[in-house]
Short mmCIF file of C-alpha atoms in Angstrom, two decimals:
data_model
loop_
_atom_site.label_atom_id
_atom_site.label_comp_id
_atom_site.label_asym_id
_atom_site.label_seq_id
_atom_site.Cartn_x
_atom_site.Cartn_y
_atom_site.Cartn_z
CA UNK A 1 0.00 0.00 0.00
CA UNK A 2 1.11 3.52 -0.79
CA UNK A 3 -0.36 6.59 0.93
CA UNK A 4 0.27 9.79 -1.03
CA UNK A 5 0.07 12.84 1.23
CA UNK A 6 0.42 10.59 4.27
CA UNK A 7 0.63 13.46 6.78
CA UNK A 8 1.18 12.15 10.29
CA UNK A 9 0.80 8.53 9.18
CA UNK A 10 -2.61 7.90 10.74
CA UNK A 11 -3.93 5.83 7.83
CA UNK A 12 -0.72 3.84 7.45
CA UNK A 13 -0.69 2.86 11.11
CA UNK A 14 -4.40 2.01 11.04
CA UNK A 15 -3.93 -0.38 8.10
CA UNK A 16 -0.77 -2.05 9.39
CA UNK A 17 -1.04 -5.81 9.20
CA UNK A 18 -3.25 -5.77 6.11
CA UNK A 19 -0.40 -5.24 3.65
CA UNK A 20 3.05 -6.74 3.23
CA UNK A 21 4.61 -3.33 2.72
CA UNK A 22 3.53 0.19 3.67
CA UNK A 23 4.92 3.34 2.07
CA UNK A 24 4.04 6.94 2.88
CA UNK A 25 4.88 9.99 0.77
CA UNK A 26 4.57 13.60 1.86
CA UNK A 27 6.27 16.82 0.80
CA UNK A 28 6.58 18.07 4.39
CA UNK A 29 9.60 16.90 6.42
CA UNK A 30 7.68 17.72 9.61
CA UNK A 31 4.78 15.47 8.60
CA UNK A 32 7.19 12.64 7.77
CA UNK A 33 8.85 13.06 11.14
CA UNK A 34 5.48 12.78 12.90
CA UNK A 35 4.55 9.79 10.75
CA UNK A 36 7.80 8.05 11.64
CA UNK A 37 7.23 8.67 15.33
CA UNK A 38 3.66 7.36 15.11
CA UNK A 39 4.81 4.20 13.32
CA UNK A 40 7.53 3.64 15.89
CA UNK A 41 5.08 4.01 18.78
CA UNK A 42 2.76 1.50 17.11
CA UNK A 43 5.56 -0.92 16.31
CA UNK A 44 4.82 -0.64 12.60
CA UNK A 45 7.40 -0.65 9.82
CA UNK A 46 6.70 2.06 7.26
CA UNK A 47 8.86 3.34 4.42
CA UNK A 48 8.64 7.14 4.36
CA UNK A 49 9.63 9.20 1.34
CA UNK A 50 9.62 12.93 0.74
CA UNK A 51 7.80 13.70 -2.49
CA UNK A 52 5.17 15.83 -4.20
CA UNK A 53 1.86 14.39 -5.43
CA UNK A 54 2.28 16.24 -8.72
CA UNK A 55 5.48 14.49 -9.81
CA UNK A 56 6.31 11.62 -7.44
CA UNK A 57 7.54 8.45 -9.10
CA UNK A 58 8.53 5.53 -6.93
CA UNK A 59 10.57 2.42 -7.67
CA UNK A 60 7.57 0.08 -7.52
CA UNK A 61 3.82 0.00 -8.11
CA UNK A 62 1.26 -0.87 -5.45
CA UNK A 63 -1.93 -2.89 -5.18
CA UNK A 64 -3.64 -0.09 -3.24
CA UNK A 65 -2.84 3.62 -3.43
CA UNK A 66 -4.58 6.14 -1.19
CA UNK A 67 -4.68 9.92 -1.31
CA UNK A 68 -7.04 11.18 1.36
CA UNK A 69 -7.95 13.99 3.74
CA UNK A 70 -8.15 16.84 1.21
CA UNK A 71 -4.76 16.17 -0.36
CA UNK A 72 -6.24 16.57 -3.84
CA UNK A 73 -7.69 19.95 -2.79
CA UNK A 74 -4.12 21.22 -2.51
CA UNK A 75 -3.88 20.94 -6.30
CA UNK A 76 -4.65 24.61 -7.01
CA UNK A 77 -2.71 25.55 -10.15
CA UNK A 78 -3.52 24.86 -13.79
CA UNK A 79 -2.62 21.30 -14.67
CA UNK A 80 -2.03 20.18 -11.06
CA UNK A 81 -5.05 17.89 -11.00
CA UNK A 82 -3.99 16.12 -14.19
CA UNK A 83 -0.42 15.70 -12.90
CA UNK A 84 -1.72 14.25 -9.63
CA UNK A 85 -3.90 11.79 -11.54
CA UNK A 86 -0.90 10.63 -13.56
CA UNK A 87 1.05 10.10 -10.34
CA UNK A 88 -1.78 7.98 -8.94
CA UNK A 89 -1.92 5.86 -12.09
CA UNK A 90 1.85 5.43 -12.25
CA UNK A 91 1.86 4.23 -8.64
CA UNK A 92 -1.03 1.76 -9.03
CA UNK A 93 -0.33 -1.69 -10.39
CA UNK A 94 -2.57 -3.12 -13.12
CA UNK A 95 -5.64 -4.53 -11.40
CA UNK A 96 -5.02 -2.39 -8.32
CA UNK A 97 -7.11 0.34 -6.72
CA UNK A 98 -6.58 4.02 -6.10
CA UNK A 99 -8.77 5.55 -3.37
CA UNK A 100 -8.96 9.31 -2.88
CA UNK A 101 -11.25 12.02 -1.57
CA UNK A 102 -11.79 15.72 -2.20
CA UNK A 103 -14.12 18.55 -1.29
CA UNK A 104 -16.23 19.57 -4.32
CA UNK A 105 -16.63 23.16 -5.49
CA UNK A 106 -20.16 23.48 -4.12
CA UNK A 107 -19.01 22.69 -0.57
CA UNK A 108 -16.11 25.13 -0.82
CA UNK A 109 -18.43 27.92 -1.98
CA UNK A 110 -21.30 27.27 0.44
CA UNK A 111 -19.75 25.82 3.57
CA UNK A 112 -16.12 26.84 3.64
CA UNK A 113 -15.40 30.05 1.74
CA UNK A 114 -15.22 33.15 3.92
CA UNK A 115 -15.85 31.21 7.13
CA UNK A 116 -13.87 31.44 10.36
CA UNK A 117 -13.70 28.42 12.64
CA UNK A 118 -12.41 28.45 16.22
CA UNK A 119 -11.60 25.21 18.01
CA UNK A 120 -10.53 24.79 21.61
CA UNK A 121 -10.62 21.13 22.55
CA UNK A 122 -8.42 21.64 25.63
CA UNK A 123 -7.43 24.58 27.81
CA UNK A 124 -3.90 24.39 26.42
CA UNK A 125 -4.57 24.56 22.67
CA UNK A 126 -6.56 27.08 20.61
CA UNK A 127 -6.98 26.84 16.82
CA UNK A 128 -8.34 29.52 14.50
CA UNK A 129 -9.11 28.66 10.86
CA UNK A 130 -9.73 31.57 8.46
CA UNK A 131 -10.85 30.86 4.88
CA UNK A 132 -10.66 33.85 2.52
CA UNK A 133 -12.09 32.94 -0.88
CA UNK A 134 -11.15 34.12 -4.37
CA UNK A 135 -14.15 33.43 -6.63
CA UNK A 136 -12.12 34.11 -9.79
CA UNK A 137 -9.69 31.25 -9.12
CA UNK A 138 -11.82 29.13 -6.79
CA UNK A 139 -9.01 29.19 -4.24
CA UNK A 140 -9.39 29.26 -0.48
CA UNK A 141 -6.09 30.25 1.12
CA UNK A 142 -6.87 28.80 4.52
CA UNK A 143 -4.81 30.32 7.31
CA UNK A 144 -4.39 28.29 10.47
CA UNK A 145 -3.23 29.84 13.73
CA UNK A 146 -2.50 27.50 16.63
CA UNK A 147 -1.69 28.82 20.10
CA UNK A 148 -0.37 26.21 22.52
CA UNK A 149 0.57 26.52 26.18
CA UNK A 150 4.22 25.58 26.81
CA UNK A 151 5.41 23.48 29.77
CA UNK A 152 6.94 26.66 31.22
CA UNK A 153 3.53 28.32 31.35
CA UNK A 154 4.02 30.59 28.35
CA UNK A 155 2.43 30.39 24.90
CA UNK A 156 3.76 29.24 21.53
CA UNK A 157 2.11 30.45 18.30
CA UNK A 158 2.21 28.72 14.90
CA UNK A 159 0.76 30.35 11.78
CA UNK A 160 0.41 28.53 8.44
CA UNK A 161 -1.30 29.12 5.11
CA UNK A 162 -2.84 26.24 3.15
CA UNK A 163 -3.92 27.12 -0.43
CA UNK A 164 -6.76 24.83 -1.54
CA UNK A 165 -9.58 24.71 -4.07
CA UNK A 166 -12.64 22.59 -4.75
CA UNK A 167 -12.68 19.99 -7.51
CA UNK A 168 -15.96 18.65 -8.82
CA UNK A 169 -16.46 14.91 -9.43
CA UNK A 170 -16.60 15.28 -13.20
CA UNK A 171 -13.19 16.98 -13.29
CA UNK A 172 -11.50 14.44 -11.03
CA UNK A 173 -13.09 11.52 -12.83
CA UNK A 174 -12.00 12.87 -16.21
CA UNK A 175 -8.44 13.39 -14.99
CA UNK A 176 -8.23 9.84 -13.61
CA UNK A 177 -9.60 8.31 -16.81
CA UNK A 178 -7.25 10.40 -18.95
CA UNK A 179 -4.35 9.20 -16.78
CA UNK A 180 -5.13 5.59 -17.70
CA UNK A 181 -7.58 4.22 -15.14
CA UNK A 182 -10.34 2.17 -16.75
CA UNK A 183 -13.16 3.09 -14.36
CA UNK A 184 -13.92 5.50 -11.52
CA UNK A 185 -16.71 5.11 -8.96
CA UNK A 186 -17.81 8.02 -6.75
CA UNK A 187 -19.42 7.89 -3.33
CA UNK A 188 -20.67 10.32 -0.70
CA UNK A 189 -18.88 8.40 2.05
CA UNK A 190 -17.28 5.15 3.09
CA UNK A 191 -20.76 3.62 3.28
CA UNK A 192 -20.92 4.01 -0.54
CA UNK A 193 -23.96 6.26 -0.55
CA UNK A 194 -24.46 8.09 -3.87
CA UNK A 195 -23.09 11.59 -4.30
CA UNK A 196 -25.66 14.33 -3.76
CA UNK A 197 -25.62 18.06 -4.40
CA UNK A 198 -24.91 18.72 -0.73
CA UNK A 199 -22.13 16.13 -0.36
CA UNK A 200 -19.23 17.70 1.49
CA UNK A 201 -16.56 15.13 0.67
CA UNK A 202 -16.60 12.92 -2.41
CA UNK A 203 -14.78 9.58 -2.39
CA UNK A 204 -13.31 8.08 -5.57
CA UNK A 205 -12.33 4.48 -6.28
CA UNK A 206 -10.33 4.17 -9.50
CA UNK A 207 -9.43 0.87 -11.13
#
């Protein structure tokens, strides 16, 4: 199994034991470090590689390739979606599956764009998510500010920007088929319900 955009390795660790070999790819060294630590804590062997979804090419192909948790929404520039689809196809062995998800345009415009979300799950961590929207490009340059209490009693602030955009099912399906997959099924969730107009996250299974 290969997880493209593996982040902190949550999916890889969860699926340990179901595959002979697990590989995670992410362009962020920090994410790979967290993924390595998570795998070590779980006693799981994972190969971790730094790479970009738009041009990653590994040494082998895989029976299952995943690309989840909005990773495809980070494809914001012209041609990025098609390049990502070609990466997915190049990584998937013949007869294998590629599984991915993405927020569609209608969710970005109605439920995400221009919104501000504040989360405080503990007294020691506060998160603020701001989502300015550019209708001309369809981009949401999400800014995330995290304030965390330090062991010394002070506060540490982290500020990041995450450019993203919505991709409708027709566009993703077309890109996957053009990349060489023979079929693409879409679902509204892991229960395989059909996609509706108000679906927030669309799942794709490409063969």
